[in-house]
Structure formats: structure tokens, C-alpha cells
PDB file of C-alpha atoms in Angstrom:
ATOM      1  CA  VAL A   1      16.377  82.354 102.805  1.00 75.00           C
ATOM      2  CA  GLU A   2      15.371  79.925 100.114  1.00 76.00           C
ATOM      3  CA  VAL A   3      14.051  81.147  96.772  1.00 79.00           C
ATOM      4  CA  TYR A   4      12.178  78.838  94.415  1.00 77.00           C
ATOM      5  CA  GLN A   5      13.130  79.825  90.888  1.00 79.00           C
ATOM      6  CA  ASP A   6      11.794  77.951  87.888  1.00 78.00           C
ATOM      7  CA  CYS A   7      14.297  77.823  85.010  1.00 79.00           C
ATOM      8  CA  ASN A   8      12.604  76.850  81.752  1.00 81.00           C
ATOM      9  CA  VAL A   9      15.850  75.328  80.450  1.00 82.00           C
ATOM     10  CA  PHE A  10      17.188  73.315  83.376  1.00 85.00           C
ATOM     11  CA  ASN A  11      14.328  72.623  85.785  1.00 83.00           C
ATOM     12  CA  THR A  12      11.042  73.628  84.225  1.00 84.00           C
ATOM     13  CA  GLY A  13       8.122  72.809  86.476  1.00 80.00           C
ATOM     14  CA  ALA A  14      10.358  71.878  89.417  1.00 81.00           C
ATOM     15  CA  PHE A  15       8.300  73.957  91.841  1.00 81.00           C
ATOM     16  CA  GLN A  16       4.804  73.402  90.468  1.00 83.00           C
ATOM     17  CA  PHE A  17       3.933  71.668  93.722  1.00 84.00           C
ATOM     18  CA  ALA A  18       4.306  75.086  95.397  1.00 81.00           C
ATOM     19  CA  SER A  19       2.950  77.330  92.664  1.00 83.00           C
ATOM     20  CA  LYS A  20       0.248  75.539  90.676  1.00 86.00           C
ATOM     21  CA  LYS A  21      -3.283  76.404  91.741  1.00 88.00           C
ATOM     22  CA  GLY A  22      -5.016  73.363  93.161  1.00 85.00           C
ATOM     23  CA  GLU A  23      -1.729  71.710  94.114  1.00 86.00           C
ATOM     24  CA  LYS A  24      -0.056  74.302  96.328  1.00 89.00           C
ATOM     25  CA  GLU A  25      -2.899  74.210  98.873  1.00 90.00           C
ATOM     26  CA  GLN A  26      -2.320  70.465  99.393  1.00 91.00           C
ATOM     27  CA  ASN A  27       1.475  70.589  99.196  1.00 92.00           C
ATOM     28  CA  CYS A  28       2.380  73.728 101.151  1.00 94.00           C
ATOM     29  CA  ILE A  29       1.749  75.051 104.615  1.00 96.00           C
ATOM     30  CA  TYR A  30       1.966  78.790 105.251  1.00 95.00           C
ATOM     31  CA  LEU A  31       3.598  79.646 108.562  1.00 97.00           C
ATOM     32  CA  GLU A  32       1.796  82.319 110.582  1.00 97.00           C
ATOM     33  CA  HIS A  33       3.095  83.313 113.997  1.00 98.00           C
ATOM     34  CA  GLY A  34       0.838  82.188 116.840  1.00 97.00           C
ATOM     35  CA  LYS A  35      -1.476  80.165 114.612  1.00 98.00           C
ATOM     36  CA  PRO A  36      -1.895  76.394 114.291  1.00 98.00           C
ATOM     37  CA  LEU A  37      -0.261  74.681 111.337  1.00 97.00           C
ATOM     38  CA  ILE A  38      -3.261  73.960 109.099  1.00 97.00           C
ATOM     39  CA  PHE A  39      -3.262  73.290 105.357  1.00 96.00           C
ATOM     40  CA  GLY A  40      -5.156  71.539 102.584  1.00 94.00           C
ATOM     41  CA  THR A  41      -7.582  72.605  99.884  1.00 93.00           C
ATOM     42  CA  ASN A  42     -10.339  72.911 102.494  1.00 94.00           C
ATOM     43  CA  ARG A  43      -7.928  73.431 105.407  1.00 94.00           C
ATOM     44  CA  GLU A  44      -8.727  69.899 106.522  1.00 96.00           C
ATOM     45  CA  LYS A  45      -5.208  68.836 107.585  1.00 97.00           C
ATOM     46  CA  GLY A  46      -2.838  69.936 110.281  1.00 97.00           C
ATOM     47  CA  ILE A  47       0.556  69.260 111.819  1.00 97.00           C
ATOM     48  CA  ARG A  48       1.097  67.963 115.334  1.00 96.00           C
ATOM     49  CA  LEU A  49       4.070  66.404 117.081  1.00 94.00           C
ATOM     50  CA  ASP A  50       4.163  62.609 117.295  1.00 93.00           C
ATOM     51  CA  GLY A  51       5.344  60.671 120.361  1.00 92.00           C
ATOM     52  CA  ALA A  52       8.976  61.184 119.359  1.00 92.00           C
ATOM     53  CA  GLY A  53       8.527  64.952 118.934  1.00 89.00           C
ATOM     54  CA  ARG A  54       8.532  64.883 115.127  1.00 91.00           C
ATOM     55  CA  PRO A  55       5.957  66.745 113.020  1.00 94.00           C
ATOM     56  CA  GLU A  56       3.236  64.535 111.537  1.00 94.00           C
ATOM     57  CA  VAL A  57       0.263  65.212 109.253  1.00 96.00           C
ATOM     58  CA  VAL A  58      -3.181  64.613 110.794  1.00 97.00           C
ATOM     59  CA  ASN A  59      -6.762  65.077 109.627  1.00 97.00           C
ATOM     60  CA  LEU A  60      -8.574  67.786 111.558  1.00 96.00           C
ATOM     61  CA  SER A  61     -11.591  65.482 111.803  1.00 96.00           C
ATOM     62  CA  ASP A  62      -9.472  63.193 114.027  1.00 96.00           C
ATOM     63  CA  VAL A  63      -7.909  65.760 116.395  1.00 96.00           C
ATOM     64  CA  LYS A  64      -8.740  69.000 118.170  1.00 95.00           C
ATOM     65  CA  GLU A  65      -7.148  72.220 116.960  1.00 95.00           C
ATOM     66  CA  ASP A  66      -5.490  72.623 120.372  1.00 95.00           C
ATOM     67  CA  ASP A  67      -3.556  69.387 119.702  1.00 96.00           C
ATOM     68  CA  LEU A  68      -1.904  70.893 116.640  1.00 97.00           C
ATOM     69  CA  LEU A  69       1.508  72.489 116.543  1.00 96.00           C
ATOM     70  CA  PHE A  70       1.286  76.283 116.843  1.00 97.00           C
ATOM     71  CA  HIS A  71       3.945  78.274 115.016  1.00 97.00           C
ATOM     72  CA  ASP A  72       6.240  80.382 117.202  1.00 97.00           C
ATOM     73  CA  GLU A  73       8.719  82.300 115.070  1.00 97.00           C
ATOM     74  CA  ALA A  74       9.958  84.241 118.117  1.00 96.00           C
ATOM     75  CA  SER A  75      11.048  81.222 120.180  1.00 94.00           C
ATOM     76  CA  ASP A  76      14.550  81.483 121.638  1.00 92.00           C
ATOM     77  CA  ASN A  77      14.914  77.733 121.127  1.00 93.00           C
ATOM     78  CA  PRO A  78      15.710  76.997 117.449  1.00 94.00           C
ATOM     79  CA  SER A  79      14.430  73.398 117.575  1.00 93.00           C
ATOM     80  CA  HIS A  80      10.902  74.363 116.416  1.00 92.00           C
ATOM     81  CA  ALA A  81      12.235  76.121 113.311  1.00 94.00           C
ATOM     82  CA  PHE A  82      14.694  73.298 112.676  1.00 94.00           C
ATOM     83  CA  SER A  83      11.984  70.630 112.789  1.00 93.00           C
ATOM     84  CA  LEU A  84       9.871  72.648 110.342  1.00 94.00           C
ATOM     85  CA  ALA A  85      12.865  73.014 108.033  1.00 92.00           C
ATOM     86  CA  GLN A  86      13.116  69.219 107.843  1.00 93.00           C
ATOM     87  CA  MET A  87       9.597  68.994 106.388  1.00 93.00           C
ATOM     88  CA  ARG A  88       9.954  68.667 102.608  1.00 92.00           C
ATOM     89  CA  TRP A  89       7.485  67.885  99.888  1.00 92.00           C
ATOM     90  CA  PRO A  90       6.528  65.155  98.799  1.00 90.00           C
ATOM     91  CA  ASN A  91       6.833  63.457 102.227  1.00 90.00           C
ATOM     92  CA  SER A  92       5.107  66.306 104.041  1.00 92.00           C
ATOM     93  CA  PRO A  93       3.775  69.752 103.193  1.00 95.00           C
ATOM     94  CA  GLU A  94       6.477  72.266 102.298  1.00 94.00           C
ATOM     95  CA  PRO A  95       6.518  75.046 104.924  1.00 96.00           C
ATOM     96  CA  LEU A  96       6.604  78.578 103.504  1.00 94.00           C
ATOM     97  CA  GLY A  97       7.084  81.795 105.451  1.00 95.00           C
ATOM     98  CA  VAL A  98       9.167  83.032 108.360  1.00 96.00           C
ATOM     99  CA  PHE A  99      10.582  80.088 110.309  1.00 95.00           C
ATOM    100  CA  ARG A 100      12.365  82.124 112.984  1.00 95.00           C
ATOM    101  CA  ALA A 101      12.632  85.826 113.760  1.00 95.00           C
ATOM    102  CA  VAL A 102      14.585  86.615 116.910  1.00 93.00           C
ATOM    103  CA  ASN A 103      16.508  89.700 117.952  1.00 92.00           C
ATOM    104  CA  ARG A 104      19.935  88.728 119.197  1.00 90.00           C
ATOM    105  CA  PRO A 105      23.245  90.537 119.371  1.00 94.00           C
ATOM    106  CA  THR A 106      25.180  90.416 116.103  1.00 95.00           C
ATOM    107  CA  TYR A 107      28.851  89.528 115.869  1.00 97.00           C
ATOM    108  CA  ASP A 108      29.894  92.923 114.500  1.00 97.00           C
ATOM    109  CA  GLY A 109      27.797  94.697 117.124  1.00 96.00           C
ATOM    110  CA  GLU A 110      29.433  92.723 119.937  1.00 97.00           C
ATOM    111  CA  VAL A 111      32.944  93.369 118.561  1.00 97.00           C
ATOM    112  CA  ASP A 112      32.171  97.090 118.329  1.00 96.00           C
ATOM    113  CA  ARG A 113      30.777  97.099 121.895  1.00 97.00           C
ATOM    114  CA  GLN A 114      33.879  95.287 123.203  1.00 96.00           C
ATOM    115  CA  PHE A 115      36.200  97.687 121.343  1.00 94.00           C
ATOM    116  CA  LYS A 116      34.453 100.745 122.811  1.00 96.00           C
ATOM    117  CA  LYS A 117      34.513  99.243 126.330  1.00 96.00           C
ATOM    118  CA  CYS A 118      38.263  98.590 126.056  1.00 94.00           C
ATOM    119  CA  GLN A 119      38.857 102.160 124.880  1.00 94.00           C
ATOM    120  CA  ALA A 120      36.755 103.510 127.753  1.00 95.00           C
ATOM    121  CA  ASP A 121      38.561 101.317 130.324  1.00 95.00           C
ATOM    122  CA  LEU A 122      42.133 101.578 129.017  1.00 92.00           C
ATOM    123  CA  GLY A 123      42.210 104.722 126.914  1.00 92.00           C
ATOM    124  CA  GLN A 124      42.978 105.268 123.239  1.00 90.00           C
ATOM    125  CA  GLY A 125      46.214 103.291 123.190  1.00 88.00           C
ATOM    126  CA  ASP A 126      49.537 104.097 121.549  1.00 90.00           C
ATOM    127  CA  LEU A 127      51.212 101.724 119.079  1.00 90.00           C
ATOM    128  CA  GLU A 128      54.635 103.365 119.522  1.00 89.00           C
ATOM    129  CA  LYS A 129      54.477 102.673 123.275  1.00 86.00           C
ATOM    130  CA  LEU A 130      53.345  99.114 122.654  1.00 84.00           C
ATOM    131  CA  PHE A 131      56.150  98.420 120.182  1.00 84.00           C
ATOM    132  CA  ASN A 132      58.791  99.763 122.579  1.00 84.00           C
ATOM    133  CA  SER A 133      57.571  98.119 125.765  1.00 85.00           C
ATOM    134  CA  GLY A 134      58.789  94.861 127.274  1.00 81.00           C
ATOM    135  CA  ASP A 135      61.238  92.479 125.674  1.00 81.00           C
ATOM    136  CA  THR A 136      62.084  92.951 122.030  1.00 77.00           C
ATOM    137  CA  TRP A 137      64.140  90.909 119.615  1.00 81.00           C
ATOM    138  CA  GLU A 138      65.643  91.273 116.210  1.00 84.00           C
ATOM    139  CA  VAL A 139      65.260  88.752 113.406  1.00 89.00           C
ATOM    140  CA  LYS A 140      68.377  88.438 111.240  1.00 90.00           C
ATOM    141  CA  SER A 141      68.900  86.407 108.133  1.00 90.00           C
ATOM    142  CA  ARG A 142      71.427  83.597 108.224  1.00 87.00           C
ATOM    143  CA  GLY A 143      74.130  83.931 105.782  1.00 73.00           C
TER     144      GLY A 143
END
């Protein structure tokens, strides 16, 4: 998550490109799932992939809408979201919106699942038994 915050003391006007009426339409592209990446004051520009697979700005008068990059926030492959994240104003329009939204197992959820499976397979467990099983040793100070 990135938040654009304008501080009147330290960076006043730093994000006008994304907030000022008349400029934001030319400088930002709003990501909408399943829709082509189109922007501009009159929605006259779009984003497609060049021969090397990098996003490039094109005029819609020069290409068909089907040739544009369509946003897929639900893709399992993160490369689409990563390539969009590399687009930064002033070299390209600044993408705004949801880059990626996938449902995947979380770390804490997987740890909890593994813990419950171990308890189901092996039982509750007993620390006293564990401490008194197998080889033991005693650590003594030298002196």
C-alpha cells in the first residue's frame, strides 16, 4: 500500500501530478480489473506490451483496443503487477488502484493448520515425557 500525502512544510505539491484537475488525467492510469489500461484527458492513450514485454504508452488512434494490456488483479503470476509497479510518473502514467488481489494461504494459517495436524496425528504431547526421554546430560560450570 502506498499513500500519497502532501506535507505543506516538507514536500508541498509533490503529488500534484496525481491530484490536480487537468493533470491527473494525463499523468495517472486507474487500474480496473478486466479492463484495458486506458488514460488521458479524452481517454486517448493506452498501455500495451512492447516486443520485450515491457509496458509502453500508445495512442489509441494507432492501435486497436484488443492490442492493449488488460488489467488482471487476480492473476496467480505476480509479473503483471510487478511490471505495473515499475511504471512511475513522469516517464509513464502512475498506476493507481489494486495491482494484485489473490487469495493464498497465510503463514500464520499454515502454521496453525500444521500444529493441529500434528496434534491430531501424535496427540497432545507431554513436556515431562519429552524432557525425560532419550539421552540427557548435565552442564556444569568449570571451577
